Tab-separated table of C-alpha atoms in Angstrom:
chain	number	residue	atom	x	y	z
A	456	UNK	CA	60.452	109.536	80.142
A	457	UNK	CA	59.818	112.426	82.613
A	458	UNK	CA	59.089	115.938	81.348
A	459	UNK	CA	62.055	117.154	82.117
A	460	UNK	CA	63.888	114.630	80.283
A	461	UNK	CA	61.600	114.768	77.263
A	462	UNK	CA	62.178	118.633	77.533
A	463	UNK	CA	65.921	118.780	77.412
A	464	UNK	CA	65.728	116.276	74.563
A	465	UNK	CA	63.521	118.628	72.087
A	466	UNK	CA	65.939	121.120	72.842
A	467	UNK	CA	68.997	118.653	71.769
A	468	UNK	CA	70.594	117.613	75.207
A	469	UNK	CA	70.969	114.324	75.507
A	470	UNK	CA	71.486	112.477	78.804
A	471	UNK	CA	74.397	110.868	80.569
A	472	UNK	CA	74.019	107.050	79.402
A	473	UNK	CA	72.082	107.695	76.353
A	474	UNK	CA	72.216	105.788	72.914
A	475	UNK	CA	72.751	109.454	71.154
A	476	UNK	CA	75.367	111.310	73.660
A	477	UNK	CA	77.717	107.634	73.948
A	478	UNK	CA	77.333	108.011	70.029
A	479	UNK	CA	78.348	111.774	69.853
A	480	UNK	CA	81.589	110.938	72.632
A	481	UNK	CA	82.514	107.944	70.706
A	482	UNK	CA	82.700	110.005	67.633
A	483	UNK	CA	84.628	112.544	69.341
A	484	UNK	CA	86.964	110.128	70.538
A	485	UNK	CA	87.303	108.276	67.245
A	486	UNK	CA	88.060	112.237	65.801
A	487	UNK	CA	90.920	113.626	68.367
A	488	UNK	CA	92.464	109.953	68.325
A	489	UNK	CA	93.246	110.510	64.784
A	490	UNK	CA	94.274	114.407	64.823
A	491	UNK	CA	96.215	114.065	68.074
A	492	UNK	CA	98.359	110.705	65.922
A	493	UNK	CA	98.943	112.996	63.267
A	494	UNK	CA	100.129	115.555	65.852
A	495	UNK	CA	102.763	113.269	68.026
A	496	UNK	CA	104.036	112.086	64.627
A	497	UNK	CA	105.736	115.903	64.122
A	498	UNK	CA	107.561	115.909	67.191
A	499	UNK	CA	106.768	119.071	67.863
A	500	UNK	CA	108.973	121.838	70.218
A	501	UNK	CA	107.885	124.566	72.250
A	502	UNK	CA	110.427	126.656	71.052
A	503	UNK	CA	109.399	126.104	67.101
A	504	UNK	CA	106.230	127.647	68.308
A	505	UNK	CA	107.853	130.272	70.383
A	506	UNK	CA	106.614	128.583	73.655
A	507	UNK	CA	108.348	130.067	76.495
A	508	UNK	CA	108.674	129.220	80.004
A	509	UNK	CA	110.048	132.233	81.636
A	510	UNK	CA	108.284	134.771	79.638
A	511	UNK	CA	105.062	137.280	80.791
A	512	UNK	CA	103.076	137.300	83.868
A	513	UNK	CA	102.684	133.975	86.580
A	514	UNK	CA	98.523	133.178	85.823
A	515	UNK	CA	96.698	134.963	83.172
A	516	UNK	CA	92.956	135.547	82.911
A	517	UNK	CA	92.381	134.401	86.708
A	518	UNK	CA	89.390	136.210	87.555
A	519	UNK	CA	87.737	135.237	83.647
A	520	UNK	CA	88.638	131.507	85.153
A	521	UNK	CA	86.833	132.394	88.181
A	522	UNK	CA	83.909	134.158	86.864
A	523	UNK	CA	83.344	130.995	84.197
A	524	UNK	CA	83.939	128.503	85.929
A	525	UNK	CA	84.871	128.061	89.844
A	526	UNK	CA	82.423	130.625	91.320
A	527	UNK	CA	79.978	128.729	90.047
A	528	UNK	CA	76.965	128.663	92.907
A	529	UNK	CA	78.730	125.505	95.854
A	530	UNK	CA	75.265	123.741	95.040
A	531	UNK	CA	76.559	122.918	90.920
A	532	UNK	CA	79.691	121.346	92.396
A	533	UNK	CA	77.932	119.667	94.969
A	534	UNK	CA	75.585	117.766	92.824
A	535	UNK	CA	78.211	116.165	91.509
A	536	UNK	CA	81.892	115.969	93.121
A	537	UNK	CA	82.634	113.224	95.766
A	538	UNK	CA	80.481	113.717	99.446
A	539	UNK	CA	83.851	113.165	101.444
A	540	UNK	CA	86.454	115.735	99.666
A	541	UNK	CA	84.785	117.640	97.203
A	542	UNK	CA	87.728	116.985	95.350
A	543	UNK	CA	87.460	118.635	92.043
A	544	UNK	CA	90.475	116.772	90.328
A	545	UNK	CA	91.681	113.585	88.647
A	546	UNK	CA	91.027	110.567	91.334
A	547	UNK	CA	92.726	107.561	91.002
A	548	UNK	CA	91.985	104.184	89.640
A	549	UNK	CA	95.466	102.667	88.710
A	550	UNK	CA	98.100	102.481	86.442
A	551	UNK	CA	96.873	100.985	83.027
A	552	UNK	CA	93.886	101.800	81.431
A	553	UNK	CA	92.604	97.884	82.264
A	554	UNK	CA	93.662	98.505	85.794
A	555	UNK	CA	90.974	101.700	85.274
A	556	UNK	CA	88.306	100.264	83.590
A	557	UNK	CA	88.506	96.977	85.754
A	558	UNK	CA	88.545	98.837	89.495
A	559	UNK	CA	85.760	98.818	91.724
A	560	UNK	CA	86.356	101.832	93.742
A	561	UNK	CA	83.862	104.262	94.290
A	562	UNK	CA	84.611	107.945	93.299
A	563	UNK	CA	84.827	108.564	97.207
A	564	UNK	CA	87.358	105.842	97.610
A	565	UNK	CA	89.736	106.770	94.223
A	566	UNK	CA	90.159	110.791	95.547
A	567	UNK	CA	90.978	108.711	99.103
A	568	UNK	CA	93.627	106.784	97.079
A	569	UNK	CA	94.738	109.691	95.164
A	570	UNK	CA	95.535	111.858	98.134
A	571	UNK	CA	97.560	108.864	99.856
A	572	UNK	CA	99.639	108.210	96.670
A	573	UNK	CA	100.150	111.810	96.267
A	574	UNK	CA	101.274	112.502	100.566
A	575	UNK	CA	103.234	108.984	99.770
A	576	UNK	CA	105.130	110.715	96.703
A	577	UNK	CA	105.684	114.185	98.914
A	578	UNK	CA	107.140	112.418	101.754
A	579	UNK	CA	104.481	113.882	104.090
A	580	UNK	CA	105.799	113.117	107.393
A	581	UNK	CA	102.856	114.446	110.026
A	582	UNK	CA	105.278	117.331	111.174
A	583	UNK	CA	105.259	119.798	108.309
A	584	UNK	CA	104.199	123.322	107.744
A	585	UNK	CA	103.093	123.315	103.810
A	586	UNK	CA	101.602	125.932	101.790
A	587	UNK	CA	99.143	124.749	99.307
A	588	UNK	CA	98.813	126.834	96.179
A	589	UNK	CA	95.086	126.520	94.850
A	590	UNK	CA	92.631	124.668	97.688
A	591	UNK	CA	89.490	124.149	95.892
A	592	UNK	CA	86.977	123.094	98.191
A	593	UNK	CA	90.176	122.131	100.712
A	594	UNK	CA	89.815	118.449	99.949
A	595	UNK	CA	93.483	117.614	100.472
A	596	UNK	CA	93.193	119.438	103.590
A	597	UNK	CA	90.465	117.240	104.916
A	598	UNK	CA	92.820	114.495	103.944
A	599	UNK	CA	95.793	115.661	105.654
A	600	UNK	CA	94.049	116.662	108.868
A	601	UNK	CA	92.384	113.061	109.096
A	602	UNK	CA	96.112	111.365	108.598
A	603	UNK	CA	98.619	114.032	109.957
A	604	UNK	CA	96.520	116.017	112.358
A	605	UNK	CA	99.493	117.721	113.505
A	606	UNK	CA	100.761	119.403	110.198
A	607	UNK	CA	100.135	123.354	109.620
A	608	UNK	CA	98.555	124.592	106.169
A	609	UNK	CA	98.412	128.134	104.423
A	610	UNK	CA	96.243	127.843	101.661
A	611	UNK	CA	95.410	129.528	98.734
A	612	UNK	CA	92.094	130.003	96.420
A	613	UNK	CA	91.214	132.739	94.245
A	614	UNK	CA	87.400	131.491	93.976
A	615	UNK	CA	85.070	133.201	96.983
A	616	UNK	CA	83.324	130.375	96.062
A	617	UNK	CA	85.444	127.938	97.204
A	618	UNK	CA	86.629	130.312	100.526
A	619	UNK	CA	83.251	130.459	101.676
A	620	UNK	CA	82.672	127.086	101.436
A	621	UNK	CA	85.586	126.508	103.788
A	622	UNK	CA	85.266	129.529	105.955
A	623	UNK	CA	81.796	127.690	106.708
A	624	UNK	CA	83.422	124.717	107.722
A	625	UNK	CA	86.147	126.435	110.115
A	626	UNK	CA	83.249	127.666	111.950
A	627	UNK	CA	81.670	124.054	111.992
A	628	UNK	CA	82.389	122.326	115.493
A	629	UNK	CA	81.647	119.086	114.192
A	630	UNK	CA	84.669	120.161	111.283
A	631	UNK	CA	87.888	118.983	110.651
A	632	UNK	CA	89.081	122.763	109.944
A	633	UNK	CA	87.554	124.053	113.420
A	634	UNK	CA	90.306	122.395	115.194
A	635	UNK	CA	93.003	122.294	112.429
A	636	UNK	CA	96.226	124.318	111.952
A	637	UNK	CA	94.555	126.166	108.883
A	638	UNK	CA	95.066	129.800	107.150
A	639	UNK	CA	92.865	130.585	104.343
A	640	UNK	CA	94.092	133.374	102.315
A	641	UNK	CA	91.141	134.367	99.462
A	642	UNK	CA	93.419	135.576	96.770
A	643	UNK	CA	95.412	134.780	93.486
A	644	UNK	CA	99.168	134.137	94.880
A	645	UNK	CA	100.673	136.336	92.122
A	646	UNK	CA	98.942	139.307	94.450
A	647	UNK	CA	100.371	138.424	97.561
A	648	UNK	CA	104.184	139.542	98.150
A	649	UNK	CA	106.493	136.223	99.141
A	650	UNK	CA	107.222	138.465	102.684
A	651	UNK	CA	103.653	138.329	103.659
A	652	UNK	CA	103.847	134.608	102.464
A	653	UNK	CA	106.926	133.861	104.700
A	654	UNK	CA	110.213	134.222	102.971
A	655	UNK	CA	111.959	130.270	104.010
A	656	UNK	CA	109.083	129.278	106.102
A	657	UNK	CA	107.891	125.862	104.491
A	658	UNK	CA	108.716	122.617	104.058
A	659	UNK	CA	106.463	121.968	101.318
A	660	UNK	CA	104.794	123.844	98.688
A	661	UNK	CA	101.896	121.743	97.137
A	662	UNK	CA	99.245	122.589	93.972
A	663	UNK	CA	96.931	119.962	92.970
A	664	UNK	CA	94.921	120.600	89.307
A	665	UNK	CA	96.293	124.312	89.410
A	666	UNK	CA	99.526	124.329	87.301
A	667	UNK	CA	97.252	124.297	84.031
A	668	UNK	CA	96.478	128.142	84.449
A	669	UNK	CA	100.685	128.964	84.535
A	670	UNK	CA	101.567	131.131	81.896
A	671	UNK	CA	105.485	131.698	83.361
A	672	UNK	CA	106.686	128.232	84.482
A	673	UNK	CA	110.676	130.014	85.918
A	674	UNK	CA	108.314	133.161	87.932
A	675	UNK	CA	106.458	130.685	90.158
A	676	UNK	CA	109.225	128.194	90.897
A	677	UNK	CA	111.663	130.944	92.066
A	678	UNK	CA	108.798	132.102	94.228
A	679	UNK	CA	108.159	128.410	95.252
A	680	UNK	CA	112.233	128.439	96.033
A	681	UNK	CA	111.898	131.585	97.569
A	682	UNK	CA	109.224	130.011	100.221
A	683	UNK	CA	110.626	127.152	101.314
A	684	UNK	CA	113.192	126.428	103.674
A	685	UNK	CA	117.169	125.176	103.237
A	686	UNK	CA	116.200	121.186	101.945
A	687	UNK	CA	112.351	121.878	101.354
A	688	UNK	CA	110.182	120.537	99.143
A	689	UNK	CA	107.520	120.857	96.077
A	690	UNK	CA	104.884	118.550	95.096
A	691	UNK	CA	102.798	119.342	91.983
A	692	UNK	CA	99.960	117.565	90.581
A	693	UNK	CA	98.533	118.869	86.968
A	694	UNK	CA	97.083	117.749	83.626
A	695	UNK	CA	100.266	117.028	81.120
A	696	UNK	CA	100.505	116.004	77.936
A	697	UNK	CA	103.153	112.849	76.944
A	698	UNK	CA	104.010	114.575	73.263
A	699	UNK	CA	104.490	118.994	72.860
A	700	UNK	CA	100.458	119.554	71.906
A	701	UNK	CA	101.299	123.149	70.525
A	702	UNK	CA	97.589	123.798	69.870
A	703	UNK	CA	97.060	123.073	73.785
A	704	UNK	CA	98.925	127.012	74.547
A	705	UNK	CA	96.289	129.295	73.588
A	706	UNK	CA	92.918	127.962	74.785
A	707	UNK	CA	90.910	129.761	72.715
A	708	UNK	CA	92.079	127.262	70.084
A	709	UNK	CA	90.759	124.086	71.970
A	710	UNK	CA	87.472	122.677	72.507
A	711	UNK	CA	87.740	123.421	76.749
A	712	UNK	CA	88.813	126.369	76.221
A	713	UNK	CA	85.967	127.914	76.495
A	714	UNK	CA	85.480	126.264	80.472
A	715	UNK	CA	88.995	127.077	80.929
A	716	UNK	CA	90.166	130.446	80.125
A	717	UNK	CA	94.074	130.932	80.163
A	718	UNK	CA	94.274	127.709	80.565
A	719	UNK	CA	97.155	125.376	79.384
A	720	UNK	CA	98.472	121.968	79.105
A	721	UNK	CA	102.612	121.538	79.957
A	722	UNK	CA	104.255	118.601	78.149
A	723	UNK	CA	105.258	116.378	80.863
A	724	UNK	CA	109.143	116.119	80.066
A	725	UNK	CA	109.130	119.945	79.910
A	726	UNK	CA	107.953	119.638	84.066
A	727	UNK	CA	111.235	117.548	84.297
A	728	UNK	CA	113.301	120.627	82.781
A	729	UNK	CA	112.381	123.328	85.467
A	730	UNK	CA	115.686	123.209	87.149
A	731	UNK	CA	117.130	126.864	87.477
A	732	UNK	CA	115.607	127.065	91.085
A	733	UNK	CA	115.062	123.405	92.569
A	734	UNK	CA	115.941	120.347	91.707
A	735	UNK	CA	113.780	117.484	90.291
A	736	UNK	CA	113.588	114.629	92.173
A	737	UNK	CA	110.747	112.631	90.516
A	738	UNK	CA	108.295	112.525	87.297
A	739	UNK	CA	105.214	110.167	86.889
A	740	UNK	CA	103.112	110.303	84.166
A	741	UNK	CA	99.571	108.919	85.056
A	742	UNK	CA	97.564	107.652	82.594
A	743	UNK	CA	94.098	109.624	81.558
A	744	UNK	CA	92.199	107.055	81.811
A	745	UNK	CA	91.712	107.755	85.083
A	746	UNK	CA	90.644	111.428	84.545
A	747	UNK	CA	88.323	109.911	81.899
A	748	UNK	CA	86.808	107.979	84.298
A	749	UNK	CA	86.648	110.589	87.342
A	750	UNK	CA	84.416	112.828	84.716
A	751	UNK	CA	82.434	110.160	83.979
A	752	UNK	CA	81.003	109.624	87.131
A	753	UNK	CA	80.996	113.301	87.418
A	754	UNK	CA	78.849	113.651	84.799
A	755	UNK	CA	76.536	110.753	85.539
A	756	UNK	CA	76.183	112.372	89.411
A	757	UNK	CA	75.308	115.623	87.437
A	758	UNK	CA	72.658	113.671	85.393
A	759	UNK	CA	71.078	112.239	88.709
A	760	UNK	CA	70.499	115.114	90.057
A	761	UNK	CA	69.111	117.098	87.105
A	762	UNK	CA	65.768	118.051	88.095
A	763	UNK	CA	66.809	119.342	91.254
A	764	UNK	CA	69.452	121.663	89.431
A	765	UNK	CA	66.969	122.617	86.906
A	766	UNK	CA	64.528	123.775	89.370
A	767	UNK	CA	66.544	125.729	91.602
A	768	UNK	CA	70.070	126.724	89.807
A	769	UNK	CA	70.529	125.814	85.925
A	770	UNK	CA	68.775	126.901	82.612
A	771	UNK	CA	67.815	124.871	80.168
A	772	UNK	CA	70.797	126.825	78.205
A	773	UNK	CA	72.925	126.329	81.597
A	774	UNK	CA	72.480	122.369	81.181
A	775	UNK	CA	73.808	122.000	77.299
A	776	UNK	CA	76.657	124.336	78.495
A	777	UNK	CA	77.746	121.849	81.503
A	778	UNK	CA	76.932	118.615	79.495
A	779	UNK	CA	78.803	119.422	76.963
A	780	UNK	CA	81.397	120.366	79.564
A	781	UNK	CA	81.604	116.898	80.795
A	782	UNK	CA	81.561	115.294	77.617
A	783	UNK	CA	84.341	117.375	76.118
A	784	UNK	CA	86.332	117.168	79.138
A	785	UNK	CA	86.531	113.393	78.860
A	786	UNK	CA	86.687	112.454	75.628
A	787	UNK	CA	88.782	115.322	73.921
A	788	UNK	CA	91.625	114.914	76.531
A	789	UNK	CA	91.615	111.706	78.495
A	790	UNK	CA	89.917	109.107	76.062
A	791	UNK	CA	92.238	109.082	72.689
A	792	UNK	CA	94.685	106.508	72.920
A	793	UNK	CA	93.531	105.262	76.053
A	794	UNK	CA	95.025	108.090	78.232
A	795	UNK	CA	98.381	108.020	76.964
A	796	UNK	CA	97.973	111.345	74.945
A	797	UNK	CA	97.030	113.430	78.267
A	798	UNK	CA	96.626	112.383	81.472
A	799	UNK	CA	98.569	114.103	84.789
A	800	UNK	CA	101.934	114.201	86.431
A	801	UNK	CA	103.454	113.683	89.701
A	802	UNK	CA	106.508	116.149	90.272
A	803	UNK	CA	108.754	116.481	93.111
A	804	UNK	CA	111.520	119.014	93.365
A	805	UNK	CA	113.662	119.872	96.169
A	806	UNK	CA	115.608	123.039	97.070
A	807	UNK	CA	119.184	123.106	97.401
């Protein structure tokens, strides 16, 4: 065992692949399986709980969410997301959880597949301008530019992290995003006004993994409405929940909660019901497993790159905060009832 193994183990942190953390995740699993059971079996409403969706401000606690978790130093994420996207969402592996288990993509090629099934479910032609609410590291823009190289983006991230990372890669020569059609705006949307935006000016509004921090579901589809022109378009990928998970509303209450502030999860029928401004045109539900199995490999990337992290960017304390991360994450959400408690949803709406 090297020292820094045997070091993090005196201290209780076990690592990825380990007899003791499998033990603790199966546990876990074994644990929310049962509550979350209990749970579906009350059929539970929003409204019972007093669970609007037009009701108080668009986000809440953004900059908490980026102070926690997404400013993060580029060199955490990096030691573990994907080296072609830096995606830092749900990749795909298939439809049912044996599909999941049995696929032999690489992390690389499953965000690949991801982005093609979601550009296949938008209808991305090659000739759009789109607005993308909530970039990350702007792996879907890497993906567009490499397949649609004529389309024009105006995206959106609240994490300087994240904008520096791509502002350094619009001044690469070598990058994609030198030669692209690409805006960065560094900001949370709810601070921007829809003029500066462009009032009518897209044909698609996108957000991948960002829908989980909105508070007021009505305020940011009649801005999405607002933006789009006559017959345009919205695409939304997000973590959803198959039964109402009241709990899942306040995230102080839940065990990611604490990695997550403001964050939410949206029952996925209630996504269906958002039709005061646009219309829905389609609803998948895509099974967890497949987030389960993105943060796996996440979190055995993190592990093999430990002592590098330790020496130049984590604490000891810093490591049992993001293993636990990773192990919550996946087994809390995604693992109970193999992915058919929470997993994410495909939306497309069109305007009128």
């Amino acid at each position: 065992m090297n020292p820094l193994h045997q070091k993090l183990r005196k201290a209780g942190i076990h690592p990825y692949g380990s007899e003791e953390l499998q033990l603790y995740e199966e546990r876990l699993t074994r644990y929310f399986n049962r509550e979350y059971q209990r749970e579906a079996a009350k059929n539970h409403s929003l409204a019972a709980f007093g669970i609007t969706t037009d009701q108080g401000p668009t986000w809440e606690e953004t900059q908490d969410l980026m102070s926690v978790h997404y400013d993060q130093p580029l060199g955490f994420f990096q030691s573990f997301l994907d080296k072609d996207y830096m995606a830092y969402s749900m990749a795909y592996y298939g439809e049912t959880p044996e599909q999941i288990l049995r696929c032999d993509y690489t992390l690389e090629q499953a965000q690949e597949e991801k982005f093609r099934l979601i550009c296949e479910r938008a209808e991305i032609r090659g000739d759009e301008k789109i607005l993308n609410i909530g970039c990350g590291f702007g792996s879907f823009e890497v993906y567009l530019f490499k397949h649609f190289p004529d389309v024009e983006v105006v995206t959106i991230t609240a994490s300087k992290t994240q904008a520096d990372y791509i502002r350094s890669k619009q001044q690469d020569p070598d990058h994609l995003f030198n030669k692209a059609n690409l805006t960065l705006i560094e900001s949370d949307i709810s601070d921007i006004p829809p003029e500066q935006l462009g009032i009518e000016r897209y044909d698609l509004v996108i957000s991948i993994a960002v829908f989980e921090q909105v508070n007021n579901l009505d305020a940011i589809f009649q801005l999405m409405a607002s933006l789009l022109k006559p017959a345009g378009r919205v695409f939304l990928h997000l973590i959803v929940s198959q039964p109402v998970f009241p709990q899942y509303f306040n995230a102080r209450e839940t065990p990611v909660g604490a990695y997550f502030p403001g964050g939410r999860v949206w029952p996925h029928g209630e996504m269906l019901n958002q039709q005061r401004h646009l219309t829905p045109e389609l609803g998948i539900y895509i099974n967890g497993m497949n987030y389960w199995r993105t943060i796996d490999e996440w979190h055995r990337r993190f592990w093999a790159q430990i002592e590098q992290l330790h020496d130049t960017l984590l604490s000891v304390e810093d490591i049992r905060y993001w293993n636990n991360y990773f192990s919550v994450c996946k087994v809390v959400l995604f693992a109970p009832q193999s992915g058919q408690f929470f997993g994410n949803g495909h939306y497309r709406y069109r305007k009128q």
